[in-house]
Amino acid sequence: MTIADFAGGPAADIAAATPRARTPSLRRYAMTVPTFFTVEYAINPWMDTSTPVDATLAVRQWEQLLSTYRTLGHTVEMVEPVAGLPDMVYAANGGLVVDGTAIVARFAYPQRAGEAAAYAEWMSSRGFEPHHTHHVNEGQGDLLVVGSTILAGYGFRTDRRAHAEVAELTGLPVVSLELVDPRFYHLDTALAVLDDTTIAYYPPAFSDDARAQLQRLFPDAVEVGSADAYVLGLNVVSDGKHVVLPANATGFAAQIAELGFEPIGVDLSELFKGGGSVKCCTLEVYS
Ligand code: ARG
């Protein structure tokens, strides 16, 4: 299937967003401890190099996220952090691993370019052959798996031309969605995958065309307001029932609780200063 002829949708005829019992499934994640985290350059509007960062607190908060996943029964693998690569903690950007196919990131900014080798090495160490794209792709920052479809952002980081490469490498249909607000520079800052058929998103982050696509594919999607979007409330990780999200996204937490999900808030205030939160810190290995 190609991008062009993908017409149906995972939720095309399912009224997903209704209150019901939700079923979790055990997941496999990779994370990178923020030992070397700083904000020493600004490549997104959340980053301010004059704001002090407490690296010890960043590690402590990150450990809270790690233990949340482990308490839920998920497997979390560690990627070795590299000195001089402060954004490596945002492991989601390292690549995409789905059904045994591993695609390593090609970063948009030179400050992050060195992370690709580190994530490629991690993939190899786990028995995945890292595939490269010719065009920029920032991994699961912009490539979100929903059921057996990939929603792919473009406009700020991932190059739209990489979407076709991802479709080719994975054999999965890819839906291209244009992002228009620099605060929501990665798809995972503007759209959350809650389960195989349920998403939540912040409409103003998307072009008219992308919004129309989302409405067609996910007519029952949860629409999130500005207060939650501006604390990166959509930057979540869900196992189908438990939704780990930024603790201050209280409106969104209430919305999903009503649908039968169980929100679990974590405080990642230090990593927020780099423009990321829960999902950014988590690379999911989809099998
Ligand atoms: N400072 C990082 C950057 O701007 C933050 C990345 C956040 N990651 C994410 N998956 N949205 O590239």
PDB file of N, CA, C and O in Angstrom, residues 55-119:
ATOM      1  N   ALA A  55      20.416  19.206  36.673  1.00  0.00           N
ATOM      2  CA  ALA A  55      20.617  17.892  36.060  1.00  0.00           C
ATOM      3  C   ALA A  55      20.333  16.754  37.046  1.00  0.00           C
ATOM      4  O   ALA A  55      19.820  15.702  36.661  1.00  0.00           O
ATOM      5  N   THR A  56      20.637  17.006  38.323  1.00  0.00           N
ATOM      6  CA  THR A  56      20.376  15.964  39.335  1.00  0.00           C
ATOM      7  C   THR A  56      18.876  15.730  39.463  1.00  0.00           C
ATOM      8  O   THR A  56      18.410  14.585  39.511  1.00  0.00           O
ATOM      9  N   LEU A  57      18.125  16.843  39.480  1.00  0.00           N
ATOM     10  CA  LEU A  57      16.667  16.725  39.557  1.00  0.00           C
ATOM     11  C   LEU A  57      16.117  16.070  38.283  1.00  0.00           C
ATOM     12  O   LEU A  57      15.197  15.247  38.343  1.00  0.00           O
ATOM     13  N   ALA A  58      16.709  16.423  37.156  1.00  0.00           N
ATOM     14  CA  ALA A  58      16.276  15.819  35.878  1.00  0.00           C
ATOM     15  C   ALA A  58      16.403  14.298  35.955  1.00  0.00           C
ATOM     16  O   ALA A  58      15.489  13.567  35.558  1.00  0.00           O
ATOM     17  N   VAL A  59      17.518  13.830  36.498  1.00  0.00           N
ATOM     18  CA  VAL A  59      17.733  12.378  36.619  1.00  0.00           C
ATOM     19  C   VAL A  59      16.715  11.774  37.577  1.00  0.00           C
ATOM     20  O   VAL A  59      16.115  10.736  37.304  1.00  0.00           O
ATOM     21  N   ARG A  60      16.496  12.468  38.700  1.00  0.00           N
ATOM     22  CA  ARG A  60      15.546  11.941  39.691  1.00  0.00           C
ATOM     23  C   ARG A  60      14.127  11.837  39.100  1.00  0.00           C
ATOM     24  O   ARG A  60      13.423  10.851  39.279  1.00  0.00           O
ATOM     25  N   GLN A  61      13.724  12.861  38.357  1.00  0.00           N
ATOM     26  CA  GLN A  61      12.381  12.842  37.751  1.00  0.00           C
ATOM     27  C   GLN A  61      12.279  11.752  36.681  1.00  0.00           C
ATOM     28  O   GLN A  61      11.271  11.046  36.573  1.00  0.00           O
ATOM     29  N   TRP A  62      13.346  11.622  35.915  1.00  0.00           N
ATOM     30  CA  TRP A  62      13.392  10.594  34.870  1.00  0.00           C
ATOM     31  C   TRP A  62      13.300   9.191  35.502  1.00  0.00           C
ATOM     32  O   TRP A  62      12.619   8.311  34.976  1.00  0.00           O
ATOM     33  N   GLU A  63      13.956   9.011  36.652  1.00  0.00           N
ATOM     34  CA  GLU A  63      13.904   7.715  37.344  1.00  0.00           C
ATOM     35  C   GLU A  63      12.479   7.387  37.800  1.00  0.00           C
ATOM     36  O   GLU A  63      12.070   6.230  37.837  1.00  0.00           O
ATOM     37  N   GLN A  64      11.746   8.439  38.127  1.00  0.00           N
ATOM     38  CA  GLN A  64      10.335   8.271  38.501  1.00  0.00           C
ATOM     39  C   GLN A  64       9.526   7.719  37.319  1.00  0.00           C
ATOM     40  O   GLN A  64       8.685   6.832  37.484  1.00  0.00           O
ATOM     41  N   LEU A  65       9.828   8.250  36.136  1.00  0.00           N
ATOM     42  CA  LEU A  65       9.152   7.765  34.924  1.00  0.00           C
ATOM     43  C   LEU A  65       9.515   6.297  34.681  1.00  0.00           C
ATOM     44  O   LEU A  65       8.649   5.453  34.432  1.00  0.00           O
ATOM     45  N   LEU A  66      10.812   6.005  34.798  1.00  0.00           N
ATOM     46  CA  LEU A  66      11.296   4.627  34.615  1.00  0.00           C
ATOM     47  C   LEU A  66      10.589   3.672  35.580  1.00  0.00           C
ATOM     48  O   LEU A  66      10.101   2.605  35.178  1.00  0.00           O
ATOM     49  N   SER A  67      10.511   4.075  36.853  1.00  0.00           N
ATOM     50  CA  SER A  67       9.913   3.148  37.815  1.00  0.00           C
ATOM     51  C   SER A  67       8.397   3.032  37.606  1.00  0.00           C
ATOM     52  O   SER A  67       7.814   1.983  37.871  1.00  0.00           O
ATOM     53  N   THR A  68       7.784   4.082  37.061  1.00  0.00           N
ATOM     54  CA  THR A  68       6.349   3.987  36.719  1.00  0.00           C
ATOM     55  C   THR A  68       6.137   2.883  35.682  1.00  0.00           C
ATOM     56  O   THR A  68       5.260   2.037  35.823  1.00  0.00           O
ATOM     57  N   TYR A  69       6.974   2.883  34.638  1.00  0.00           N
ATOM     58  CA  TYR A  69       6.843   1.847  33.596  1.00  0.00           C
ATOM     59  C   TYR A  69       7.072   0.457  34.180  1.00  0.00           C
ATOM     60  O   TYR A  69       6.353  -0.484  33.880  1.00  0.00           O
ATOM     61  N   ARG A  70       8.099   0.352  35.020  1.00  0.00           N
ATOM     62  CA  ARG A  70       8.435  -0.975  35.560  1.00  0.00           C
ATOM     63  C   ARG A  70       7.339  -1.475  36.494  1.00  0.00           C
ATOM     64  O   ARG A  70       7.009  -2.657  36.482  1.00  0.00           O
ATOM     65  N   THR A  71       6.755  -0.573  37.252  1.00  0.00           N
ATOM     66  CA  THR A  71       5.652  -0.959  38.145  1.00  0.00           C
ATOM     67  C   THR A  71       4.457  -1.462  37.327  1.00  0.00           C
ATOM     68  O   THR A  71       3.733  -2.359  37.751  1.00  0.00           O
ATOM     69  N   LEU A  72       4.280  -0.898  36.145  1.00  0.00           N
ATOM     70  CA  LEU A  72       3.184  -1.341  35.277  1.00  0.00           C
ATOM     71  C   LEU A  72       3.502  -2.675  34.588  1.00  0.00           C
ATOM     72  O   LEU A  72       2.666  -3.231  33.891  1.00  0.00           O
ATOM     73  N   GLY A  73       4.758  -3.142  34.759  1.00  0.00           N
ATOM     74  CA  GLY A  73       5.145  -4.441  34.200  1.00  0.00           C
ATOM     75  C   GLY A  73       5.841  -4.375  32.855  1.00  0.00           C
ATOM     76  O   GLY A  73       6.152  -5.402  32.251  1.00  0.00           O
ATOM     77  N   HIS A  74       6.109  -3.155  32.378  1.00  0.00           N
ATOM     78  CA  HIS A  74       6.748  -3.025  31.064  1.00  0.00           C
ATOM     79  C   HIS A  74       8.248  -3.286  31.144  1.00  0.00           C
ATOM     80  O   HIS A  74       8.856  -3.135  32.206  1.00  0.00           O
ATOM     81  N   THR A  75       8.823  -3.661  30.007  1.00  0.00           N
ATOM     82  CA  THR A  75      10.266  -3.882  29.916  1.00  0.00           C
ATOM     83  C   THR A  75      10.906  -2.576  29.469  1.00  0.00           C
ATOM     84  O   THR A  75      10.452  -1.975  28.484  1.00  0.00           O
ATOM     85  N   VAL A  76      11.919  -2.134  30.191  1.00  0.00           N
ATOM     86  CA  VAL A  76      12.609  -0.917  29.765  1.00  0.00           C
ATOM     87  C   VAL A  76      14.092  -1.217  29.601  1.00  0.00           C
ATOM     88  O   VAL A  76      14.743  -1.681  30.531  1.00  0.00           O
ATOM     89  N   GLU A  77      14.597  -0.970  28.400  1.00  0.00           N
ATOM     90  CA  GLU A  77      16.020  -1.168  28.120  1.00  0.00           C
ATOM     91  C   GLU A  77      16.732   0.171  28.172  1.00  0.00           C
ATOM     92  O   GLU A  77      16.148   1.200  27.841  1.00  0.00           O
ATOM     93  N   MET A  78      17.986   0.119  28.568  1.00  0.00           N
ATOM     94  CA  MET A  78      18.762   1.345  28.715  1.00  0.00           C
ATOM     95  C   MET A  78      19.660   1.587  27.499  1.00  0.00           C
ATOM     96  O   MET A  78      20.330   0.674  27.027  1.00  0.00           O
ATOM     97  N   VAL A  79      19.660   2.822  27.035  1.00  0.00           N
ATOM     98  CA  VAL A  79      20.606   3.237  26.001  1.00  0.00           C
ATOM     99  C   VAL A  79      21.679   4.025  26.730  1.00  0.00           C
ATOM    100  O   VAL A  79      21.376   4.839  27.621  1.00  0.00           O
ATOM    101  N   GLU A  80      22.926   3.801  26.387  1.00  0.00           N
ATOM    102  CA  GLU A  80      24.048   4.458  27.059  1.00  0.00           C
ATOM    103  C   GLU A  80      24.093   5.943  26.661  1.00  0.00           C
ATOM    104  O   GLU A  80      24.166   6.275  25.472  1.00  0.00           O
ATOM    105  N   PRO A  81      24.033   6.874  27.640  1.00  0.00           N
ATOM    106  CA  PRO A  81      24.119   8.299  27.275  1.00  0.00           C
ATOM    107  C   PRO A  81      25.540   8.668  26.834  1.00  0.00           C
ATOM    108  O   PRO A  81      26.493   8.017  27.237  1.00  0.00           O
ATOM    109  N   VAL A  82      25.644   9.712  26.015  1.00  0.00           N
ATOM    110  CA  VAL A  82      26.946  10.143  25.508  1.00  0.00           C
ATOM    111  C   VAL A  82      27.176  11.593  25.946  1.00  0.00           C
ATOM    112  O   VAL A  82      26.300  12.452  25.740  1.00  0.00           O
ATOM    113  N   ALA A  83      28.325  11.862  26.537  1.00  0.00           N
ATOM    114  CA  ALA A  83      28.663  13.226  26.954  1.00  0.00           C
ATOM    115  C   ALA A  83      28.681  14.132  25.725  1.00  0.00           C
ATOM    116  O   ALA A  83      29.137  13.725  24.652  1.00  0.00           O
ATOM    117  N   GLY A  84      28.120  15.349  25.875  1.00  0.00           N
ATOM    118  CA  GLY A  84      28.116  16.284  24.749  1.00  0.00           C
ATOM    119  C   GLY A  84      26.876  16.152  23.876  1.00  0.00           C
ATOM    120  O   GLY A  84      26.725  16.902  22.906  1.00  0.00           O
ATOM    121  N   LEU A  85      26.001  15.196  24.206  1.00  0.00           N
ATOM    122  CA  LEU A  85      24.735  15.059  23.466  1.00  0.00           C
ATOM    123  C   LEU A  85      23.582  15.208  24.481  1.00  0.00           C
ATOM    124  O   LEU A  85      22.965  14.239  24.897  1.00  0.00           O
ATOM    125  N   PRO A  86      23.312  16.473  24.889  1.00  0.00           N
ATOM    126  CA  PRO A  86      22.377  16.720  25.983  1.00  0.00           C
ATOM    127  C   PRO A  86      20.937  16.307  25.706  1.00  0.00           C
ATOM    128  O   PRO A  86      20.176  16.038  26.630  1.00  0.00           O
ATOM    129  N   ASP A  87      20.561  16.250  24.413  1.00  0.00           N
ATOM    130  CA  ASP A  87      19.178  15.897  24.077  1.00  0.00           C
ATOM    131  C   ASP A  87      18.966  14.387  23.909  1.00  0.00           C
ATOM    132  O   ASP A  87      17.871  13.948  23.552  1.00  0.00           O
ATOM    133  N   MET A  88      20.004  13.617  24.194  1.00  0.00           N
ATOM    134  CA  MET A  88      19.855  12.158  24.016  1.00  0.00           C
ATOM    135  C   MET A  88      18.779  11.554  24.886  1.00  0.00           C
ATOM    136  O   MET A  88      18.247  10.480  24.598  1.00  0.00           O
ATOM    137  N   VAL A  89      18.450  12.251  25.983  1.00  0.00           N
ATOM    138  CA  VAL A  89      17.373  11.766  26.873  1.00  0.00           C
ATOM    139  C   VAL A  89      16.042  11.619  26.121  1.00  0.00           C
ATOM    140  O   VAL A  89      15.207  10.808  26.506  1.00  0.00           O
ATOM    141  N   TYR A  90      15.886  12.389  25.044  1.00  0.00           N
ATOM    142  CA  TYR A  90      14.638  12.305  24.268  1.00  0.00           C
ATOM    143  C   TYR A  90      14.740  11.132  23.295  1.00  0.00           C
ATOM    144  O   TYR A  90      14.862  11.291  22.074  1.00  0.00           O
ATOM    145  N   ALA A  91      14.707   9.943  23.883  1.00  0.00           N
ATOM    146  CA  ALA A  91      14.976   8.710  23.146  1.00  0.00           C
ATOM    147  C   ALA A  91      14.006   8.441  22.000  1.00  0.00           C
ATOM    148  O   ALA A  91      14.348   7.763  21.030  1.00  0.00           O
ATOM    149  N   ALA A  92      12.791   8.988  22.113  1.00  0.00           N
ATOM    150  CA  ALA A  92      11.803   8.764  21.046  1.00  0.00           C
ATOM    151  C   ALA A  92      12.365   9.194  19.693  1.00  0.00           C
ATOM    152  O   ALA A  92      12.031   8.620  18.655  1.00  0.00           O
ATOM    153  N   ASN A  93      13.233  10.202  19.711  1.00  0.00           N
ATOM    154  CA  ASN A  93      13.763  10.730  18.461  1.00  0.00           C
ATOM    155  C   ASN A  93      14.842   9.863  17.838  1.00  0.00           C
ATOM    156  O   ASN A  93      15.275  10.117  16.716  1.00  0.00           O
ATOM    157  N   GLY A  94      15.288   8.844  18.577  1.00  0.00           N
ATOM    158  CA  GLY A  94      16.392   8.010  18.089  1.00  0.00           C
ATOM    159  C   GLY A  94      16.040   7.164  16.880  1.00  0.00           C
ATOM    160  O   GLY A  94      16.924   6.754  16.129  1.00  0.00           O
ATOM    161  N   GLY A  95      14.758   6.891  16.703  1.00  0.00           N
ATOM    162  CA  GLY A  95      14.374   6.092  15.544  1.00  0.00           C
ATOM    163  C   GLY A  95      12.995   5.497  15.696  1.00  0.00           C
ATOM    164  O   GLY A  95      12.201   5.917  16.546  1.00  0.00           O
ATOM    165  N   LEU A  96      12.727   4.507  14.849  1.00  0.00           N
ATOM    166  CA  LEU A  96      11.436   3.808  14.854  1.00  0.00           C
ATOM    167  C   LEU A  96      11.747   2.322  14.723  1.00  0.00           C
ATOM    168  O   LEU A  96      12.501   1.931  13.827  1.00  0.00           O
ATOM    169  N   VAL A  97      11.210   1.523  15.639  1.00  0.00           N
ATOM    170  CA  VAL A  97      11.389   0.071  15.529  1.00  0.00           C
ATOM    171  C   VAL A  97       9.995  -0.544  15.497  1.00  0.00           C
ATOM    172  O   VAL A  97       9.235  -0.416  16.454  1.00  0.00           O
ATOM    173  N   VAL A  98       9.655  -1.151  14.376  1.00  0.00           N
ATOM    174  CA  VAL A  98       8.309  -1.731  14.246  1.00  0.00           C
ATOM    175  C   VAL A  98       8.389  -3.045  13.471  1.00  0.00           C
ATOM    176  O   VAL A  98       9.013  -3.106  12.412  1.00  0.00           O
ATOM    177  N   ASP A  99       7.797  -4.084  14.039  1.00  0.00           N
ATOM    178  CA  ASP A  99       7.772  -5.419  13.416  1.00  0.00           C
ATOM    179  C   ASP A  99       9.158  -5.870  12.951  1.00  0.00           C
ATOM    180  O   ASP A  99       9.308  -6.397  11.852  1.00  0.00           O
ATOM    181  N   GLY A 100      10.161  -5.640  13.761  1.00  0.00           N
ATOM    182  CA  GLY A 100      11.511  -6.092  13.428  1.00  0.00           C
ATOM    183  C   GLY A 100      12.293  -5.172  12.505  1.00  0.00           C
ATOM    184  O   GLY A 100      13.477  -5.384  12.264  1.00  0.00           O
ATOM    185  N   THR A 101      11.641  -4.147  11.968  1.00  0.00           N
ATOM    186  CA  THR A 101      12.352  -3.184  11.111  1.00  0.00           C
ATOM    187  C   THR A 101      12.777  -1.985  11.950  1.00  0.00           C
ATOM    188  O   THR A 101      11.943  -1.385  12.642  1.00  0.00           O
ATOM    189  N   ALA A 102      14.053  -1.672  11.896  1.00  0.00           N
ATOM    190  CA  ALA A 102      14.569  -0.532  12.664  1.00  0.00           C
ATOM    191  C   ALA A 102      15.036   0.563  11.711  1.00  0.00           C
ATOM    192  O   ALA A 102      15.800   0.312  10.782  1.00  0.00           O
ATOM    193  N   ILE A 103      14.529   1.765  11.945  1.00  0.00           N
ATOM    194  CA  ILE A 103      14.950   2.925  11.147  1.00  0.00           C
ATOM    195  C   ILE A 103      15.598   3.903  12.110  1.00  0.00           C
ATOM    196  O   ILE A 103      14.987   4.302  13.106  1.00  0.00           O
ATOM    197  N   VAL A 104      16.827   4.262  11.853  1.00  0.00           N
ATOM    198  CA  VAL A 104      17.524   5.183  12.746  1.00  0.00           C
ATOM    199  C   VAL A 104      17.246   6.621  12.299  1.00  0.00           C
ATOM    200  O   VAL A 104      16.997   6.882  11.115  1.00  0.00           O
ATOM    201  N   ALA A 105      17.250   7.530  13.255  1.00  0.00           N
ATOM    202  CA  ALA A 105      16.961   8.930  12.942  1.00  0.00           C
ATOM    203  C   ALA A 105      18.043   9.551  12.059  1.00  0.00           C
ATOM    204  O   ALA A 105      19.206   9.158  12.096  1.00  0.00           O
ATOM    205  N   ARG A 106      17.595  10.546  11.281  1.00  0.00           N
ATOM    206  CA  ARG A 106      18.529  11.478  10.637  1.00  0.00           C
ATOM    207  C   ARG A 106      18.060  12.848  11.127  1.00  0.00           C
ATOM    208  O   ARG A 106      16.967  13.294  10.798  1.00  0.00           O
ATOM    209  N   PHE A 107      18.863  13.476  11.982  1.00  0.00           N
ATOM    210  CA  PHE A 107      18.401  14.676  12.684  1.00  0.00           C
ATOM    211  C   PHE A 107      18.453  15.931  11.813  1.00  0.00           C
ATOM    212  O   PHE A 107      19.314  16.071  10.948  1.00  0.00           O
ATOM    213  N   ALA A 108      17.535  16.854  12.114  1.00  0.00           N
ATOM    214  CA  ALA A 108      17.462  18.106  11.361  1.00  0.00           C
ATOM    215  C   ALA A 108      18.588  19.066  11.754  1.00  0.00           C
ATOM    216  O   ALA A 108      19.107  19.791  10.911  1.00  0.00           O
ATOM    217  N   TYR A 109      18.957  19.070  13.058  1.00  0.00           N
ATOM    218  CA  TYR A 109      19.962  20.032  13.533  1.00  0.00           C
ATOM    219  C   TYR A 109      21.295  19.338  13.820  1.00  0.00           C
ATOM    220  O   TYR A 109      21.315  18.240  14.377  1.00  0.00           O
ATOM    221  N   PRO A 110      22.386  20.022  13.476  1.00  0.00           N
ATOM    222  CA  PRO A 110      23.713  19.408  13.689  1.00  0.00           C
ATOM    223  C   PRO A 110      23.988  19.093  15.155  1.00  0.00           C
ATOM    224  O   PRO A 110      24.697  18.130  15.455  1.00  0.00           O
ATOM    225  N   GLN A 111      23.394  19.865  16.070  1.00  0.00           N
ATOM    226  CA  GLN A 111      23.625  19.620  17.507  1.00  0.00           C
ATOM    227  C   GLN A 111      23.189  18.213  17.928  1.00  0.00           C
ATOM    228  O   GLN A 111      23.686  17.680  18.913  1.00  0.00           O
ATOM    229  N   ARG A 112      22.234  17.645  17.202  1.00  0.00           N
ATOM    230  CA  ARG A 112      21.731  16.318  17.593  1.00  0.00           C
ATOM    231  C   ARG A 112      22.236  15.198  16.670  1.00  0.00           C
ATOM    232  O   ARG A 112      21.960  14.017  16.924  1.00  0.00           O
ATOM    233  N   ALA A 113      22.960  15.558  15.633  1.00  0.00           N
ATOM    234  CA  ALA A 113      23.345  14.568  14.611  1.00  0.00           C
ATOM    235  C   ALA A 113      24.080  13.360  15.201  1.00  0.00           C
ATOM    236  O   ALA A 113      23.868  12.224  14.783  1.00  0.00           O
ATOM    237  N   GLY A 114      24.916  13.631  16.212  1.00  0.00           N
ATOM    238  CA  GLY A 114      25.715  12.559  16.806  1.00  0.00           C
ATOM    239  C   GLY A 114      24.898  11.483  17.505  1.00  0.00           C
ATOM    240  O   GLY A 114      25.382  10.371  17.748  1.00  0.00           O
ATOM    241  N   GLU A 115      23.648  11.802  17.814  1.00  0.00           N
ATOM    242  CA  GLU A 115      22.807  10.811  18.506  1.00  0.00           C
ATOM    243  C   GLU A 115      22.473   9.621  17.609  1.00  0.00           C
ATOM    244  O   GLU A 115      22.209   8.520  18.111  1.00  0.00           O
ATOM    245  N   ALA A 116      22.479   9.857  16.296  1.00  0.00           N
ATOM    246  CA  ALA A 116      22.069   8.783  15.376  1.00  0.00           C
ATOM    247  C   ALA A 116      22.980   7.562  15.530  1.00  0.00           C
ATOM    248  O   ALA A 116      22.489   6.424  15.593  1.00  0.00           O
ATOM    249  N   ALA A 117      24.282   7.802  15.641  1.00  0.00           N
ATOM    250  CA  ALA A 117      25.218   6.680  15.770  1.00  0.00           C
ATOM    251  C   ALA A 117      24.966   5.920  17.067  1.00  0.00           C
ATOM    252  O   ALA A 117      25.010   4.687  17.103  1.00  0.00           O
ATOM    253  N   ALA A 118      24.674   6.663  18.139  1.00  0.00           N
ATOM    254  CA  ALA A 118      24.426   6.023  19.432  1.00  0.00           C
ATOM    255  C   ALA A 118      23.167   5.151  19.381  1.00  0.00           C
ATOM    256  O   ALA A 118      23.155   4.022  19.895  1.00  0.00           O
ATOM    257  N   TYR A 119      22.112   5.664  18.740  1.00  0.00           N
ATOM    258  CA  TYR A 119      20.878   4.859  18.655  1.00  0.00           C
ATOM    259  C   TYR A 119      21.026   3.697  17.670  1.00  0.00           C
ATOM    260  O   TYR A 119      20.453   2.624  17.890  1.00  0.00           O
TER     261      TYR A 119
END
